């Protein structure tokens, strides 16, 4: 195949103002793609991980957390628009609990910990071009958040490639659709190209907790931080036990060739290995995407690799216009930030409670978080209600009527029903929920009619 596709892509990146490190990173992945690499991790090359240290059994570290906390940053990935829920603005600005947005809660957690400990504890966002302005404007509502480093840096973007010839796609109806985010693995490139990593190291910051802005369980845990510092870990990943709801989530495994931990996503799994991938008894731990990183070690690794960390590649096949399946098929080159676990010798995984994993990818999960199944505690932590134990309620709302957030809001005009005693709620058809509705146990509500079914105020649904 001709090299013209790579040359065209590099020219497009340069015209877009991409940093040399971004271009070198893209070039490495392009060459791997052109050589026929599909980014797959076969089951034959890995073995399951079944025994890990547990967060609830970590020993005391004699105040090590205080020294480490003074040199720690909180970094949230904030590039998403929530397009899967029909949103056009930053997902982090959606109201999620007690009138607060994802961003409000994350900021309050940091400010509360600063007040309690006196630590510097900078709060940083990795924004995209689409989320930056609105998110920074929203941060202005929070006084006292400034630190000695900037509040954000920008995620990069890669050109989408035509699937037939690997040339950058052209889409005159909307040129913005010619570009795609390179996955959250771009955090390592963006923190370098923005100059943020150098600033952090100059100011003696050593550790970072990195997580998605929509995972409200991923608050800084001083005990885990102390463990990372005391053990001298270059990189640690929080993992939780998989359930049926997590069968498609990326899991960790151990590579047979060198014994290192690896992260395997569903897009990296050969079709013939999907049964093994989804077998939660075989691969019992999934990546929560909450990571702890030694910034000095990261800086050293990037210097040794000329800025290119070399994460495993994810080949994501889509259409250039996701809303038009007849538009040209394209390849998006992506990486996962958790995949860096295989880069660092001595990297570790830590089993945590599901209480530290409360993401919102769908309106199903948003309903659960808004309900009384979760509580907002002192310090702005969002946690499962004590009576729920470790498991959140499983909510399944008919996507025909609830997938888009405007439709979802219209069907819960008085707020969510009580789910604190709910095991599973399934809604099929168009159903409008009244005020003070309570759901207990396993409940299925089905409207097979043409009109809208209304659940009256004060109804108790069970059985």
XYZ file of C-alpha atoms in Angstrom:
463
model
C 0.000 0.000 0.000
C 1.274 3.479 -0.814
C 2.580 5.739 1.901
C 0.452 8.624 0.604
C -2.180 8.001 3.278
C 0.322 8.612 6.086
C 1.764 11.658 4.344
C -1.709 13.113 3.902
C -2.593 12.429 7.524
C 0.594 14.067 8.815
C -0.032 17.103 6.619
C -3.552 17.319 8.010
C -2.273 17.088 11.591
C 0.316 19.810 10.977
C -2.333 22.080 9.454
C -4.396 21.479 12.594
C -1.493 22.659 14.758
C -0.670 19.253 16.239
C 2.446 18.935 18.393
C 5.380 16.884 17.084
C 4.794 14.305 19.830
C 1.177 13.908 18.694
C 2.333 13.411 15.125
C 4.962 10.839 16.114
C 2.381 8.993 18.167
C -0.087 8.908 15.284
C 2.649 7.833 12.861
C 3.584 4.849 15.052
C -0.020 3.643 15.190
C -0.551 4.222 11.478
C 2.476 2.088 10.618
C 1.200 -0.671 12.885
C -2.237 -0.457 11.268
C -0.743 -0.510 7.768
C 1.349 -3.567 8.616
C -1.858 -5.461 9.300
C -1.950 -5.205 13.103
C -5.509 -5.300 14.355
C -4.765 -4.527 17.981
C -6.075 -7.919 19.118
C -5.066 -9.805 22.269
C -5.879 -13.505 21.810
C -6.864 -15.647 24.786
C -3.879 -17.895 24.040
C -1.470 -15.061 24.901
C -2.853 -14.291 28.350
C -3.827 -16.023 31.558
C -6.446 -15.002 34.112
C -5.707 -12.933 37.208
C -7.635 -14.270 40.176
C -5.837 -13.048 43.291
C -5.113 -9.383 44.017
C -4.434 -7.140 47.020
C -7.641 -5.651 48.392
C -8.189 -2.033 49.326
C -10.125 -2.991 52.455
C -7.123 -4.937 53.753
C -4.379 -2.385 53.241
C -2.189 -1.916 56.288
C -1.379 1.311 58.081
C 1.486 3.380 56.655
C 2.417 5.621 59.583
C 1.277 8.933 58.126
C 2.736 8.329 54.676
C -0.503 9.572 53.164
C 0.032 13.116 54.494
C 3.382 13.540 52.771
C 2.047 11.967 49.577
C -1.144 14.042 49.615
C 0.836 17.277 49.503
C 2.359 16.088 46.215
C -0.806 14.711 44.600
C -3.100 16.032 41.875
C -6.661 15.050 40.978
C -7.092 14.701 37.217
C -10.515 14.153 35.650
C -11.155 13.190 32.044
C -13.752 15.653 30.792
C -13.846 15.343 27.019
C -17.272 13.779 26.586
C -20.424 15.402 25.258
C -22.812 12.638 26.242
C -23.899 12.231 22.634
C -25.203 8.732 23.363
C -27.809 10.420 25.567
C -28.629 13.054 22.949
C -26.609 15.839 24.558
C -24.666 18.581 22.783
C -22.845 20.109 25.763
C -20.356 18.702 28.284
C -21.694 15.617 29.989
C -20.097 16.794 33.221
C -22.644 19.628 33.451
C -25.642 17.300 33.748
C -27.405 17.462 37.110
C -26.809 14.146 38.805
C -27.435 14.419 42.557
C -29.216 16.878 44.826
C -29.052 19.657 42.233
C -25.323 19.215 41.640
C -23.568 18.298 38.409
C -20.744 15.789 37.966
C -18.316 18.714 37.866
C -19.780 20.331 41.005
C -19.382 17.118 42.986
C -15.811 16.463 41.815
C -14.798 20.018 42.742
C -16.487 19.833 46.146
C -14.613 16.612 46.919
C -11.283 18.318 46.278
C -12.159 21.491 48.197
C -13.370 19.452 51.175
C -10.143 17.430 51.266
C -8.071 20.602 50.980
C -9.954 22.123 53.903
C -9.521 18.995 56.017
C -5.812 18.452 55.320
C -4.306 21.730 54.145
C -2.824 20.003 51.103
C -2.330 21.891 47.818
C -4.214 19.228 45.846
C -4.684 20.790 42.395
C -7.802 19.901 40.409
C -7.215 19.433 36.683
C -9.437 18.604 33.742
C -8.438 17.040 30.454
C -10.930 18.831 28.233
C -11.699 18.430 24.558
C -12.248 21.297 22.141
C -15.969 20.676 22.599
C -16.076 20.832 26.408
C -13.416 23.372 27.353
C -15.212 26.726 27.275
C -18.410 25.629 29.028
C -16.543 23.593 31.650
C -14.094 26.378 32.546
C -17.008 28.805 32.776
C -18.759 26.412 35.179
C -15.633 26.231 37.350
C -15.822 29.978 37.911
C -18.746 29.313 40.266
C -16.357 27.599 42.688
C -14.165 29.975 44.672
C -10.792 28.907 46.002
C -10.153 26.264 43.351
C -7.075 27.850 41.773
C -3.698 26.217 42.405
C -0.123 26.684 41.171
C -0.832 24.845 37.888
C -3.501 25.491 35.216
C -6.999 24.080 35.665
C -6.990 22.152 32.414
C -5.215 20.943 29.302
C -6.597 19.847 25.934
C -7.039 16.354 24.572
C -5.719 15.901 21.044
C -7.446 14.491 17.999
C -6.557 12.164 15.142
C -7.895 12.185 11.558
C -10.364 9.440 10.766
C -9.051 7.099 8.085
C -10.999 5.591 5.213
C -11.294 1.874 5.830
C -10.599 1.008 2.193
C -7.294 2.859 1.638
C -6.277 4.318 5.062
C -6.317 7.875 3.722
C -7.773 10.703 5.824
C -11.467 10.898 5.124
C -12.991 14.018 3.625
C -16.526 14.971 4.653
C -17.517 18.424 3.309
C -21.023 18.372 4.898
C -19.342 18.603 8.314
C -15.521 18.778 8.339
C -15.493 18.359 12.126
C -16.589 14.759 11.577
C -13.257 14.122 9.835
C -11.628 14.045 13.288
C -11.941 11.722 16.265
C -10.583 11.733 19.826
C -7.767 9.163 20.192
C -9.366 7.575 23.262
C -8.522 8.397 26.866
C -5.058 6.907 26.364
C -4.288 10.303 24.838
C -3.988 11.662 28.383
C -0.294 10.707 28.379
C 0.360 12.526 25.117
C -1.738 15.564 25.987
C -0.209 16.056 29.436
C 3.198 16.284 27.726
C 2.324 18.359 24.666
C 0.461 20.898 26.803
C 3.498 21.371 29.045
C 1.417 20.314 32.044
C 3.649 17.404 33.086
C 6.741 19.621 33.174
C 4.899 22.206 35.294
C 3.727 19.550 37.741
C 7.200 18.077 38.161
C 8.770 21.529 38.557
C 6.384 22.189 41.448
C 7.236 18.848 43.107
C 4.013 17.009 42.375
C 4.610 13.268 42.355
C 1.281 11.397 42.209
C -1.925 11.650 40.214
C -5.292 9.984 40.649
C -6.895 9.894 37.204
C -10.526 8.977 36.556
C -13.535 9.759 34.388
C -15.543 12.793 35.471
C -18.739 10.698 35.309
C -17.526 8.108 37.851
C -18.675 9.679 41.096
C -17.238 6.833 43.162
C -13.666 7.688 42.178
C -12.836 10.088 44.991
C -9.290 10.362 46.303
C -8.756 7.693 48.965
C -5.819 8.604 51.211
C -5.257 5.002 52.227
C -4.830 3.870 48.614
C -2.536 6.837 47.956
C -0.399 5.874 50.936
C -0.170 2.300 49.635
C 0.965 3.506 46.211
C 3.606 5.773 47.775
C 4.799 3.262 50.375
C 5.149 0.455 47.816
C 6.862 2.722 45.295
C 4.398 1.766 42.575
C 4.859 3.412 39.174
C 1.262 2.711 38.213
C -1.775 1.165 39.885
C -5.218 0.357 38.538
C -8.355 0.017 40.624
C -10.360 -3.028 39.585
C -13.625 -4.481 40.854
C -15.307 -7.856 40.652
C -17.225 -8.324 37.426
C -20.943 -9.021 37.457
C -23.274 -9.831 34.580
C -23.540 -6.094 33.996
C -19.771 -5.863 33.402
C -19.336 -8.704 30.903
C -18.404 -6.276 28.122
C -16.060 -4.174 30.265
C -12.294 -4.327 29.813
C -10.664 -6.902 32.079
C -7.132 -7.378 33.333
C -5.039 -10.445 32.632
C -1.404 -11.499 32.748
C 0.622 -11.783 29.556
C 2.238 -15.185 29.250
C 5.305 -13.879 27.411
C 6.636 -11.640 30.191
C 4.262 -11.955 33.145
C 3.123 -8.332 32.994
C -0.425 -7.246 33.693
C -2.391 -6.171 30.618
C -5.784 -4.642 29.961
C -7.955 -6.228 27.271
C -10.953 -4.359 25.886
C -13.791 -5.971 23.952
C -12.539 -4.300 20.740
C -9.198 -6.083 21.235
C -10.720 -9.542 21.539
C -10.835 -11.921 18.565
C -14.330 -13.114 17.733
C -13.449 -16.701 18.596
C -12.384 -15.600 22.104
C -15.511 -13.618 22.998
C -16.887 -16.452 25.113
C -13.745 -16.408 27.250
C -13.768 -12.585 27.364
C -17.296 -12.443 28.753
C -16.797 -15.327 31.206
C -16.734 -13.542 34.547
C -15.652 -16.727 36.301
C -12.532 -16.863 34.118
C -11.641 -13.144 34.119
C -13.165 -11.907 37.386
C -11.819 -8.323 37.521
C -12.680 -5.338 35.335
C -10.949 -1.999 35.009
C -12.813 0.824 36.781
C -10.663 3.351 34.896
C -9.434 4.879 38.127
C -5.653 4.984 37.975
C -2.830 6.065 40.262
C 0.299 7.276 38.468
C 3.797 8.210 39.631
C 4.407 11.363 37.578
C 8.202 11.106 37.819
C 8.146 7.585 36.434
C 5.757 8.664 33.693
C 8.059 11.529 32.739
C 11.068 9.226 32.619
C 9.231 6.664 30.467
C 8.135 9.351 28.011
C 11.649 10.792 27.750
C 13.045 7.331 27.021
C 10.425 6.832 24.276
C 10.715 10.276 22.682
C 7.288 11.182 24.020
C 5.528 8.119 22.579
C 4.392 5.708 25.280
C 3.398 3.054 22.732
C 0.135 1.802 24.207
C -1.707 -1.125 22.613
C -3.823 0.071 19.706
C -7.604 -0.158 19.474
C -8.967 -0.209 15.924
C -12.458 1.260 16.089
C -14.539 0.847 12.914
C -17.394 3.300 12.394
C -18.973 5.459 9.725
C -17.658 8.978 9.261
C -21.061 10.307 10.288
C -22.172 8.084 13.188
C -25.787 9.097 12.569
C -25.628 8.031 8.899
C -24.798 4.369 8.401
C -24.586 4.916 4.639
C -21.663 7.330 5.017
C -18.142 5.988 4.324
C -16.690 3.425 6.718
C -13.738 4.773 8.656
C -11.146 3.583 11.126
C -10.527 5.524 14.320
C -7.194 4.822 15.999
C -7.679 4.834 19.760
C -5.949 3.768 22.966
C -7.108 3.139 26.535
C -5.311 4.876 29.372
C -5.511 1.749 31.533
C -3.442 -0.090 28.919
C -0.384 1.702 30.334
C -0.380 -0.946 33.059
C 1.753 -3.091 30.743
C 4.287 -0.319 30.111
C 5.601 -0.019 33.673
C 7.623 -2.723 35.341
C 6.103 -3.307 38.772
C 2.672 -1.903 37.935
C -0.107 -3.281 40.137
C -3.860 -3.773 40.290
C -5.893 -3.272 43.453
C -9.302 -4.797 44.094
C -11.716 -2.155 45.362
C -15.326 -2.147 46.450
C -17.973 -1.431 43.835
C -18.761 1.590 45.955
C -15.811 3.205 44.163
C -17.413 2.579 40.771
C -20.511 4.617 39.995
C -20.294 5.673 36.333
C -23.035 7.159 34.200
C -22.951 6.075 30.565
C -26.721 5.779 30.103
C -29.932 7.244 31.479
C -30.452 3.876 33.222
C -27.435 4.588 35.423
C -28.400 8.237 35.799
C -31.776 7.238 37.246
C -30.117 4.966 39.800
C -27.660 7.678 40.892
C -30.352 10.329 41.209
C -32.450 8.001 43.352
C -32.186 7.307 47.082
C -30.137 4.175 46.313
C -27.196 6.594 46.454
C -26.473 9.256 49.044
C -24.307 12.374 48.999
C -22.157 12.255 52.121
C -20.034 14.762 53.977
C -17.073 15.609 51.803
C -19.277 15.335 48.681
C -18.801 11.592 48.273
C -21.547 9.825 46.327
C -22.007 6.360 47.811
C -24.491 3.528 47.818
C -26.989 3.884 50.635
C -25.791 1.835 53.655
C -28.719 -0.580 53.470
C -27.783 -1.559 49.898
C -24.495 -3.226 50.729
C -22.211 -3.468 47.688
C -24.668 -3.766 44.812
C -26.485 -0.937 43.047
C -29.975 -1.467 41.650
C -30.021 -2.650 38.044
C -32.154 -0.342 35.902
C -33.186 -1.133 32.315
C -35.239 1.552 30.601
C -36.712 1.117 27.128
C -34.265 2.967 24.852
C -37.081 3.915 22.480
C -38.465 6.261 25.134
C -35.686 6.930 27.655
C -32.293 6.905 25.871
C -32.260 10.633 25.125
C -32.020 12.780 28.207
C -34.870 15.106 27.146
C -37.210 12.107 26.837
C -35.908 10.653 30.092
C -36.528 13.899 31.993
C -40.055 14.179 30.578
C -41.010 10.733 31.932
C -39.716 11.446 35.459
C -41.058 14.997 35.905
C -41.126 14.704 39.701
C -37.718 13.098 40.027
C -36.714 9.447 40.346
C -38.731 6.802 42.171
C -37.361 5.376 45.404
C -34.918 2.591 44.480
C -33.232 1.999 47.809
C -35.099 -1.327 48.156
C -35.015 -2.166 44.444
C -33.004 -5.058 43.036
C -34.003 -4.625 39.401
C -36.321 -2.261 37.540
C -37.226 -2.975 33.913
C -39.439 -0.559 31.976
C -40.793 -1.572 28.551
C -42.819 0.893 26.517
C -43.791 4.475 27.250
C -44.353 4.962 30.988
C -44.711 8.227 32.910
C -43.771 8.076 36.605
C -45.658 10.188 39.099
C -44.358 11.620 42.365
C -43.239 9.521 45.368
C -43.244 6.196 43.493
C -41.479 3.350 45.336
C -39.907 0.302 43.708
C -39.111 -2.786 45.789
C -37.403 -6.028 44.796
C -37.543 -7.010 41.125
C -40.122 -5.087 39.118
C -41.066 -5.111 35.447
C -43.379 -2.393 34.136
C -44.654 -2.949 30.618
C -46.888 -0.785 28.473
C -47.873 -2.656 25.332
C -50.503 -0.090 24.366
C -50.367 2.829 21.972
C -50.626 5.628 24.516
C -48.577 6.484 27.578
C -49.038 4.528 30.814
C -48.952 6.619 33.990
C -47.768 5.354 37.340
C -49.844 7.344 39.814
C -48.391 9.404 42.660
C -47.507 7.373 45.737
C -47.627 3.975 43.968
C -45.600 1.136 45.458
C -44.330 -1.295 42.804
C -43.127 -4.720 43.891
C -43.119 -8.264 42.658
